[in-house]
PDB file of C-alpha atoms and ligand atoms in Angstrom:
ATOM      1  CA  UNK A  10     168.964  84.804 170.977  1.00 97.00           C
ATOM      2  CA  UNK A  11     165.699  84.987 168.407  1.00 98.00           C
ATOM      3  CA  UNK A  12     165.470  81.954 165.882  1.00 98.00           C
ATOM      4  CA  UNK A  13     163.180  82.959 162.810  1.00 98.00           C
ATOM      5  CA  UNK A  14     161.969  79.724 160.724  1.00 98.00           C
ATOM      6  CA  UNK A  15     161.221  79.834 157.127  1.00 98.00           C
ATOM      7  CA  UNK A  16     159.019  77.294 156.294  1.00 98.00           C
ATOM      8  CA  UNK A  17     155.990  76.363 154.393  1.00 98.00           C
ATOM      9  CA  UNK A  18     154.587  74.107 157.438  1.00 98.00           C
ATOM     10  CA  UNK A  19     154.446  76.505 160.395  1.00 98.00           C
ATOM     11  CA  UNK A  20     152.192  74.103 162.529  1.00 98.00           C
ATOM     12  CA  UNK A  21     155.060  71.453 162.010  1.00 97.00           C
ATOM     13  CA  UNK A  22     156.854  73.166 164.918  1.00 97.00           C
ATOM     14  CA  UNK A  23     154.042  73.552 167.361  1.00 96.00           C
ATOM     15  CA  UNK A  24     154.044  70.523 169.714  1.00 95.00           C
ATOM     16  CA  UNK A  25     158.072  70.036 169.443  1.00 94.00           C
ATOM     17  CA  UNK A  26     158.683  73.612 170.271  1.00 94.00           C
ATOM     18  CA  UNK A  27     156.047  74.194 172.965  1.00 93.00           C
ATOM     19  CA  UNK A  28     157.382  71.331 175.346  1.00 91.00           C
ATOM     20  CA  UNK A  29     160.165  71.073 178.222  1.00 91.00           C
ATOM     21  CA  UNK A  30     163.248  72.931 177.820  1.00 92.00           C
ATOM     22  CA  UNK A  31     162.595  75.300 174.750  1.00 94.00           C
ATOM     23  CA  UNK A  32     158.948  75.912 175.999  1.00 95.00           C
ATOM     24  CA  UNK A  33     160.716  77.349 179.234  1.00 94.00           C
ATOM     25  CA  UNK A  34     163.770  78.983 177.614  1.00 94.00           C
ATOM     26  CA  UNK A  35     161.123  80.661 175.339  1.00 95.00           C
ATOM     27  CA  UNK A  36     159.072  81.820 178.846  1.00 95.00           C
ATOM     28  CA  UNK A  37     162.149  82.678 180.571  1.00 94.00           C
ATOM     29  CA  UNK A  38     162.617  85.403 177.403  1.00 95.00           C
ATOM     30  CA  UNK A  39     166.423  82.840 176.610  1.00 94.00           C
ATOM     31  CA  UNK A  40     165.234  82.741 173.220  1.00 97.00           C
ATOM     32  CA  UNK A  41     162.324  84.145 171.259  1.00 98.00           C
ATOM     33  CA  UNK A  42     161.304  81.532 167.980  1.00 98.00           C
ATOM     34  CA  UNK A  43     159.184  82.853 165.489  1.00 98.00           C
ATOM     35  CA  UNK A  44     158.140  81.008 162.580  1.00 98.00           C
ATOM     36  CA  UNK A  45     157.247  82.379 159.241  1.00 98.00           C
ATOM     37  CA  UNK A  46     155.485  80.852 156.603  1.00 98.00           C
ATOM     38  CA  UNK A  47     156.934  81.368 153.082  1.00 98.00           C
ATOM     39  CA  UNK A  48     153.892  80.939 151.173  1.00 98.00           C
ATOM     40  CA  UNK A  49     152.645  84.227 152.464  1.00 98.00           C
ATOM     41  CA  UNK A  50     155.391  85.815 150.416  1.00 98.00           C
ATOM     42  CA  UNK A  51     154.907  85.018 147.303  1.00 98.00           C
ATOM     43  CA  UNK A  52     153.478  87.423 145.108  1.00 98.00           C
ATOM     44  CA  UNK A  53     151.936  84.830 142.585  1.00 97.00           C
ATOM     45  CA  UNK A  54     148.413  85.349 142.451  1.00 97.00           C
ATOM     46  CA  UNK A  55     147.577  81.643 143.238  1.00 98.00           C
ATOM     47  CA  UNK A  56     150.678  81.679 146.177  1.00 98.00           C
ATOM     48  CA  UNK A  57     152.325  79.395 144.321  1.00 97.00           C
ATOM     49  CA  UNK A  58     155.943  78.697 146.000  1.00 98.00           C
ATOM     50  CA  UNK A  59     157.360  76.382 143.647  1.00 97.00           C
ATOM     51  CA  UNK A  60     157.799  76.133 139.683  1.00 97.00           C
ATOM     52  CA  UNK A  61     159.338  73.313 137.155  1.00 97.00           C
ATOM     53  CA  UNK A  62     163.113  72.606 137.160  1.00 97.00           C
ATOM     54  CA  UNK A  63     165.102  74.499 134.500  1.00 98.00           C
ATOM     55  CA  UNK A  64     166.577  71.546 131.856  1.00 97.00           C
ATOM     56  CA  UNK A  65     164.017  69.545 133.037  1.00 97.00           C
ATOM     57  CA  UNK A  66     164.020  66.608 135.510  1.00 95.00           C
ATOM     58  CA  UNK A  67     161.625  65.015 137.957  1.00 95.00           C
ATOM     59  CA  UNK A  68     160.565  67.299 140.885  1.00 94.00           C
ATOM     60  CA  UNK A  69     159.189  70.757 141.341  1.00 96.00           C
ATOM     61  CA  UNK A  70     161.925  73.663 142.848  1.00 97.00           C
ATOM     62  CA  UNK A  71     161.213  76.256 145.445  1.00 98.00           C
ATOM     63  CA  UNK A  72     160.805  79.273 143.636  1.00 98.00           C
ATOM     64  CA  UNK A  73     163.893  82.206 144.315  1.00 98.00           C
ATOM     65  CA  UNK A  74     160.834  84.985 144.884  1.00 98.00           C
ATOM     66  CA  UNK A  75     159.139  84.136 147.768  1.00 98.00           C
ATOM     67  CA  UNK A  76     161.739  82.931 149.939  1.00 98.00           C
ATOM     68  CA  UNK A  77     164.002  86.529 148.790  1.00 98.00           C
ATOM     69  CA  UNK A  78     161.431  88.467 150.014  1.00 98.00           C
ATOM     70  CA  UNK A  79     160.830  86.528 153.387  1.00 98.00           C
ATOM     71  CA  UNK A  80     164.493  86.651 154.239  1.00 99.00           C
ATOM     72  CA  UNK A  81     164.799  90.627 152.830  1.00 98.00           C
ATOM     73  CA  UNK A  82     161.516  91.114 154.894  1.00 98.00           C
ATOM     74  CA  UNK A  83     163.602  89.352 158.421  1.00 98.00           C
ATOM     75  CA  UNK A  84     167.196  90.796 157.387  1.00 98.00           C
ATOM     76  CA  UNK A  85     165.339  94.727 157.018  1.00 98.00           C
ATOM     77  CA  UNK A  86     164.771  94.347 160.785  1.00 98.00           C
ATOM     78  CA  UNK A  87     167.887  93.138 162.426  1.00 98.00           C
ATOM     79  CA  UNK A  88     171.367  91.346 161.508  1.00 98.00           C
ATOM     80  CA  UNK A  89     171.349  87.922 161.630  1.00 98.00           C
ATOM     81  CA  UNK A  90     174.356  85.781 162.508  1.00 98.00           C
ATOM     82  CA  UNK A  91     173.697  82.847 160.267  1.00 98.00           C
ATOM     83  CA  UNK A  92     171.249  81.966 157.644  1.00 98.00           C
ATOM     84  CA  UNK A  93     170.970  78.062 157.676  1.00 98.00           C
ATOM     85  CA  UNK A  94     169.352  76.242 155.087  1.00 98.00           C
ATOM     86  CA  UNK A  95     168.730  72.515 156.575  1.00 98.00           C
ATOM     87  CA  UNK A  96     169.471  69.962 153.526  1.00 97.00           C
ATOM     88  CA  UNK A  97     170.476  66.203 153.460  1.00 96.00           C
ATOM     89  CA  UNK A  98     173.351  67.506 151.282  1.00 95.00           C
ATOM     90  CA  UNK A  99     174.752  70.142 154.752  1.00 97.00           C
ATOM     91  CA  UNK A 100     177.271  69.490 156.544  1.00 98.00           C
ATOM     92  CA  UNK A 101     176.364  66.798 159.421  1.00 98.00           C
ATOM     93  CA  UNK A 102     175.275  68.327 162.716  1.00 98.00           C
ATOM     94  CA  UNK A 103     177.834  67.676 166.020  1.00 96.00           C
ATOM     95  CA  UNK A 104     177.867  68.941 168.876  1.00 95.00           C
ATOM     96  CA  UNK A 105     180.823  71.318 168.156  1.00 95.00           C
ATOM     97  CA  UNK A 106     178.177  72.449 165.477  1.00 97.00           C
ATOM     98  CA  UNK A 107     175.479  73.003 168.230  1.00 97.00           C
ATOM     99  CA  UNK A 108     177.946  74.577 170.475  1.00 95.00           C
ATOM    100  CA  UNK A 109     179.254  77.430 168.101  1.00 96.00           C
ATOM    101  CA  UNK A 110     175.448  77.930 166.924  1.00 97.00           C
ATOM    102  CA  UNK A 111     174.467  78.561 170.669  1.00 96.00           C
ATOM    103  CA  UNK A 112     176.423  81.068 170.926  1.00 95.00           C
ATOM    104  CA  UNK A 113     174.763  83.072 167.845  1.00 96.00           C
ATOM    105  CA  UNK A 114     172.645  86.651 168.438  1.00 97.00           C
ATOM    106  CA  UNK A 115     169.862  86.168 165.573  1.00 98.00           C
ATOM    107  CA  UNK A 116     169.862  83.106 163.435  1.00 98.00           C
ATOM    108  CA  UNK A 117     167.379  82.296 160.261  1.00 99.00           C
ATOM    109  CA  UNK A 118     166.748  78.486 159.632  1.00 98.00           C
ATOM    110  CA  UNK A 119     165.412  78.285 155.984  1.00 98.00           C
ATOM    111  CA  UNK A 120     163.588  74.921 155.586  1.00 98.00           C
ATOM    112  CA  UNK A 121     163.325  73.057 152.078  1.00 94.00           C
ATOM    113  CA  UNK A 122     160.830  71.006 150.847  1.00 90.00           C
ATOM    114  CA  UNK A 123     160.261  69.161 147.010  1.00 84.00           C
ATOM    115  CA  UNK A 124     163.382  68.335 145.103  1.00 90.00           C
ATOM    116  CA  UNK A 125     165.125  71.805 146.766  1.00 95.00           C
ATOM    117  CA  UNK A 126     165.656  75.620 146.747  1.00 98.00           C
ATOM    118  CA  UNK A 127     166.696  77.276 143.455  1.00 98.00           C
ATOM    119  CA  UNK A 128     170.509  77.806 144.041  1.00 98.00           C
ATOM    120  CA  UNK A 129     170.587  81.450 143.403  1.00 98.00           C
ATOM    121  CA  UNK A 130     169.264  81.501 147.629  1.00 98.00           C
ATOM    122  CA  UNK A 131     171.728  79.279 148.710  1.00 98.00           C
ATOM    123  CA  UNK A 132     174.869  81.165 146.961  1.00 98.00           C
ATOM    124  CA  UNK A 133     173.525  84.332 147.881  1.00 98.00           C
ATOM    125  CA  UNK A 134     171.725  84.187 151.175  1.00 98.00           C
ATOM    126  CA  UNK A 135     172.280  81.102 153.170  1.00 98.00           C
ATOM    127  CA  UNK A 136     175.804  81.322 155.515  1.00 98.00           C
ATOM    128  CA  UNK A 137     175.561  78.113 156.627  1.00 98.00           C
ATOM    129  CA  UNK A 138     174.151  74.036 155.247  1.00 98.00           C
ATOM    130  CA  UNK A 139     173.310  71.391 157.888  1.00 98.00           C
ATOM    131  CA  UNK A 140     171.977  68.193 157.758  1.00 98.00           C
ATOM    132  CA  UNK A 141     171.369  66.018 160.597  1.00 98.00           C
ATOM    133  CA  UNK A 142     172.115  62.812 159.263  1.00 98.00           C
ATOM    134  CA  UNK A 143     172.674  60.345 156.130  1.00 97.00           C
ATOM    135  CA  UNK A 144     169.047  59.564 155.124  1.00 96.00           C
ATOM    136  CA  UNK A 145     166.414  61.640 153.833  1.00 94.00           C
ATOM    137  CA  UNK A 146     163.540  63.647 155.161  1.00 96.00           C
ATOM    138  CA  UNK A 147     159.954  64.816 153.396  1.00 95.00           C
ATOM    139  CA  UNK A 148     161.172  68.072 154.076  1.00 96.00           C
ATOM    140  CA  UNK A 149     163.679  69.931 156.613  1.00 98.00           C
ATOM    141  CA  UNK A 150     161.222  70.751 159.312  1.00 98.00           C
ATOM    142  CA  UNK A 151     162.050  67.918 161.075  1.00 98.00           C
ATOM    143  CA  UNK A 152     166.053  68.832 160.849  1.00 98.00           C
ATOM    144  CA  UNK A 153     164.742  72.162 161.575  1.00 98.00           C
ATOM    145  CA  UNK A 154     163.445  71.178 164.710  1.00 98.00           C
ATOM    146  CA  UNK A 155     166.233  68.865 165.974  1.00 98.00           C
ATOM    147  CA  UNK A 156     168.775  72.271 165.520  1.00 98.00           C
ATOM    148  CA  UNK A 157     166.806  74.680 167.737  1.00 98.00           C
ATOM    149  CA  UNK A 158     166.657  71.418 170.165  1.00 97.00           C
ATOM    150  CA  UNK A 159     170.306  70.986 170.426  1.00 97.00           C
ATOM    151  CA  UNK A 160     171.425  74.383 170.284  1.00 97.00           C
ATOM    152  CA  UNK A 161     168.314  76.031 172.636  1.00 96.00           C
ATOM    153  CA  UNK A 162     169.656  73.509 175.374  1.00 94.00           C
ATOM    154  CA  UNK A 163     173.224  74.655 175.330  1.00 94.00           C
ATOM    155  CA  UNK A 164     172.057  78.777 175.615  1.00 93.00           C
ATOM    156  CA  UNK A 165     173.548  79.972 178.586  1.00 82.00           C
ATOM    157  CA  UNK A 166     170.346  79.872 181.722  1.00 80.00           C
ATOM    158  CA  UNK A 167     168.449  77.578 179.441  1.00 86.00           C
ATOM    159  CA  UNK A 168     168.885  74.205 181.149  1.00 83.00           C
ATOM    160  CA  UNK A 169     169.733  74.021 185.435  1.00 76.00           C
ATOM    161  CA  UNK A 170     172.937  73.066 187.104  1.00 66.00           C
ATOM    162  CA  UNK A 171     170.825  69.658 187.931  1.00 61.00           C
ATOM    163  CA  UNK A 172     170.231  68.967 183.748  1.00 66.00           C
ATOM    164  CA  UNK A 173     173.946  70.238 183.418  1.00 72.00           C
ATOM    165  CA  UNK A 174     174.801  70.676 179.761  1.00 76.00           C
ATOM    166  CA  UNK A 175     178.790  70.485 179.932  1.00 72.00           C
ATOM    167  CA  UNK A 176     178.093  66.075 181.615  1.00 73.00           C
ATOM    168  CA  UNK A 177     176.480  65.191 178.071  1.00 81.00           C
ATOM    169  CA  UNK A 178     177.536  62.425 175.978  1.00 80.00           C
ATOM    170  CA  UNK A 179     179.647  64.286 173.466  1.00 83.00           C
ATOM    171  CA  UNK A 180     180.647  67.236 175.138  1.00 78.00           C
ATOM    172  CA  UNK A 181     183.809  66.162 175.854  1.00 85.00           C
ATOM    173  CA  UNK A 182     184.263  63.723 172.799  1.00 89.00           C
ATOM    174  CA  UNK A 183     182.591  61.247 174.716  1.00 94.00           C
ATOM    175  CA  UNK A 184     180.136  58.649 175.606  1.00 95.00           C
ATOM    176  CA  UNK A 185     178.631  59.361 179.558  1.00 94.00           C
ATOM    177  CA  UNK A 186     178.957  56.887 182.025  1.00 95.00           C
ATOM    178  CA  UNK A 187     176.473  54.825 182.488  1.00 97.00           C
ATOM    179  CA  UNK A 188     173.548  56.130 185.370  1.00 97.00           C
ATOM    180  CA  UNK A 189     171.549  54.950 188.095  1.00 98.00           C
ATOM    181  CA  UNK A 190     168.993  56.257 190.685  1.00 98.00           C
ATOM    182  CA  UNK A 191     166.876  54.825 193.486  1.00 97.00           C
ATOM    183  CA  UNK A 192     166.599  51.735 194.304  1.00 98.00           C
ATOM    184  CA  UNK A 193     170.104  50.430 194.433  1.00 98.00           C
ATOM    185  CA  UNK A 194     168.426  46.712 193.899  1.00 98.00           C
ATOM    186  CA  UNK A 195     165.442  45.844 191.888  1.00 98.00           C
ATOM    187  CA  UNK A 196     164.594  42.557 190.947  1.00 98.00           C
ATOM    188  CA  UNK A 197     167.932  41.261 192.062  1.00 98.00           C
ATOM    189  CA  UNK A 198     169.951  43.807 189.384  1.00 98.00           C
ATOM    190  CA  UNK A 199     172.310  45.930 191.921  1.00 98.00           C
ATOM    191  CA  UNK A 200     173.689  49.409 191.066  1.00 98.00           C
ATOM    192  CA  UNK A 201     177.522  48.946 190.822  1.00 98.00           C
ATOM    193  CA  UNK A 202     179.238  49.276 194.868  1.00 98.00           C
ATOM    194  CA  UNK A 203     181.279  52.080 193.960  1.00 98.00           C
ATOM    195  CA  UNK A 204     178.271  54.348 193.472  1.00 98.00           C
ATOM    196  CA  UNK A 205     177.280  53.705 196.959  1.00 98.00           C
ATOM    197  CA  UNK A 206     180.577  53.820 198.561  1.00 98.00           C
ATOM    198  CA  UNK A 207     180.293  57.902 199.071  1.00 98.00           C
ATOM    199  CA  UNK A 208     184.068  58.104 197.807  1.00 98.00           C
ATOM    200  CA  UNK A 209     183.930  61.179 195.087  1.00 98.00           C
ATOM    201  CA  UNK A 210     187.281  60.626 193.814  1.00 98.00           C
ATOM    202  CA  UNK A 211     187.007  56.995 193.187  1.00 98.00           C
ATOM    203  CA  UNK A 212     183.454  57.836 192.099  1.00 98.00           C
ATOM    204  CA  UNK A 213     184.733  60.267 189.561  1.00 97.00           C
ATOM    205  CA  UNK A 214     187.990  57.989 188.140  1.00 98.00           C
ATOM    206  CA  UNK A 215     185.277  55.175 187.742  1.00 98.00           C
ATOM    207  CA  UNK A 216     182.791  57.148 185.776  1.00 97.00           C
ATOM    208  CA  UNK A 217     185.830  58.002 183.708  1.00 97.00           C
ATOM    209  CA  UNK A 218     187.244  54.605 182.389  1.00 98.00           C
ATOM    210  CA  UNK A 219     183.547  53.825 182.232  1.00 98.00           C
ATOM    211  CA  UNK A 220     182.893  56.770 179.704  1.00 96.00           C
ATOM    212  CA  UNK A 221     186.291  55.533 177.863  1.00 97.00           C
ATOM    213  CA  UNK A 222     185.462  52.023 177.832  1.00 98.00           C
ATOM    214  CA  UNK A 223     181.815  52.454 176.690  1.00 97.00           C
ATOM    215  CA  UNK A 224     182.822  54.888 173.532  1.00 97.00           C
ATOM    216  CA  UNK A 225     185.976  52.324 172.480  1.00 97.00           C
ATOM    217  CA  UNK A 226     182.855  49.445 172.395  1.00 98.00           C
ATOM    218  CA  UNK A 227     179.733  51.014 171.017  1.00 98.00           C
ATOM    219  CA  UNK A 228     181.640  54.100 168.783  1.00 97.00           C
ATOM    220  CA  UNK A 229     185.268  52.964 167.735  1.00 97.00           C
ATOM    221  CA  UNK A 230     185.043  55.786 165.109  1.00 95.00           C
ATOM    222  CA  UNK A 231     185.135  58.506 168.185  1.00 95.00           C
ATOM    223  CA  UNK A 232     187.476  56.804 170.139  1.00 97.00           C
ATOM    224  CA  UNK A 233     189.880  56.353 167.448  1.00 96.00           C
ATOM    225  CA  UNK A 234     189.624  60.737 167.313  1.00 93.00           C
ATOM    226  CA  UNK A 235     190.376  61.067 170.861  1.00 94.00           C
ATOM    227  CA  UNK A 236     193.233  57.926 171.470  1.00 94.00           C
ATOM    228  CA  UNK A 237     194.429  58.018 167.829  1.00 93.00           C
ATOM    229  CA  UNK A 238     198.171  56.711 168.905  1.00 84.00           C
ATOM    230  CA  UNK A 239     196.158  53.477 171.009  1.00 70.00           C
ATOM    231  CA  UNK A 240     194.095  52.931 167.913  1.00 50.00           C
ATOM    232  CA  UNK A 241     196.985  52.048 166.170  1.00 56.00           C
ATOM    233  CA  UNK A 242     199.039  49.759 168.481  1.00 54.00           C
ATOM    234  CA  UNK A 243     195.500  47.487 169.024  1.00 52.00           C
ATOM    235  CA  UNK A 244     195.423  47.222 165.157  1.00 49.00           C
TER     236      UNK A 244
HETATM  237 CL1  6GU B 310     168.205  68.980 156.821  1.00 71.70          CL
HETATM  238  N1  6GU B 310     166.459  67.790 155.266  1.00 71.70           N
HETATM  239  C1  6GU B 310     165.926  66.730 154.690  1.00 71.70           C
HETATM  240  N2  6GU B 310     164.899  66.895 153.832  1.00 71.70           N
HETATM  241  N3  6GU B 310     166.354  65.497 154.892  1.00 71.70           N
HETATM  242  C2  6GU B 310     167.373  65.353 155.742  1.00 71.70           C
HETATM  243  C3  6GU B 310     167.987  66.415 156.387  1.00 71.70           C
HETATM  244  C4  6GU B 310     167.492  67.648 156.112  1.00 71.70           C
HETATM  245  N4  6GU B 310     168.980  65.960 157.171  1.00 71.70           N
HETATM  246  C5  6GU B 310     168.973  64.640 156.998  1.00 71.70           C
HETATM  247  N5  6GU B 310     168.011  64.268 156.154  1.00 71.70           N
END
């Protein structure tokens, strides 16, 4: 898989990129991330990469110019599966989301900044809008960064049989059991027996009301997907 980023703060995705998991999925030649900086496309003489809003209105607009050419300039090269713009105004990342995008060849993330991207880019360019959440960011490095994370992870090879992917909380619609290591007391706070008792089965049905029971407390709005017809008798 090769991610290219479109953004006008390349150095924004140094540290989060370089660490853990997508530094060695990166090494291991999983995925190759390059970043691009937009600015170095534009063809104004002072690099300017944004202009005043047509109709007027408070906030400057990434110009169409620079960020054409960057994409034209990445799509000359190869196909690309998706071209995501990150925007508060996407559809909310998910982990079916992250799924489906890990299972992409080439991928451009285009990242906005100021009030937005003229539209003409996003009706004629961009494949796919994310947003990773209700609330707003300075810009959509940030988002940016939180994609590659969540879909670099999933890339087949990417993450051990020990960090197993397919035991998250969500992957199956729901919360993960609650875990424990060494030792099995501190401070007087014991691990619960049935971890200890060596019985897999009863090990495994235990972990499994446990994962029920903790997503019906702390996220009624997922439970309610999975047990719709219970929802409705405890109402
Ligand atoms: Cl993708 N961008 C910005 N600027 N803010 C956000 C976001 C993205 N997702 C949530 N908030």
């Amino acid at each position: 898989m090769r991610i290219d980023i479109l953004t006008l703060f390349p150095a924004m995705f140094e540290g989060p990129l370089s660490e853990s998991i997508i530094k060695r999925a990166q090494n291991a030649g999983t995925v190759e991330i390059h970043t691009h900086d937009i600015r170095a496309f534009s063809t104004d003489k002072h690099h300017r990469v944004d202009d005043y809003q047509f109709g007027g209105g408070a906030g400057m607009v990434m110009a169409i110019q620079p960020i054409a050419d960057a994409i034209e300039h990445l799509k000359a090269q190869r196909h690309y599966d998706h071209i995501i713009y990150v925007t508060p105004d996407g559809q909310t990342l998910n982990q079916q989301m992250a799924n489906s995008l890990s299972l992409s060849g080439n991928i451009i993330i285009l990242c906005g900044h100021y009030k937005g991207i003229d539209q003409r880019i996003r009706d004629h360019y961009i494949t796919d809008e994310i947003s990773i959440g209700d609330y707003v960011l300075t810009g959509g490095e940030l988002a940016a960064c939180v994609i590659v994370d969540a879909v670099v992870r999933l890339i087949p090879g990417a993450i051990s049989d020990e960090e197993s992917a397919l035991t998250d909380t969500f992957q199956d619609g729901l919360l993960a059991a609650p875990i424990y290591t060494r030792p099995a007391e501190y401070n007087g706070w014991a691990v619960p027996d049935i971890l200890l008792s060596g019985h897999e089965a009863n090990i495994e049905k235990w972990r499994e009301e446990q994962a029920i029971e903790r997503t019906r407390t702390l996220r009624p709005d997922l439970y309610a997907k999975l047990f719709p017809s219970k929802d409705k008798q405890e109402k």
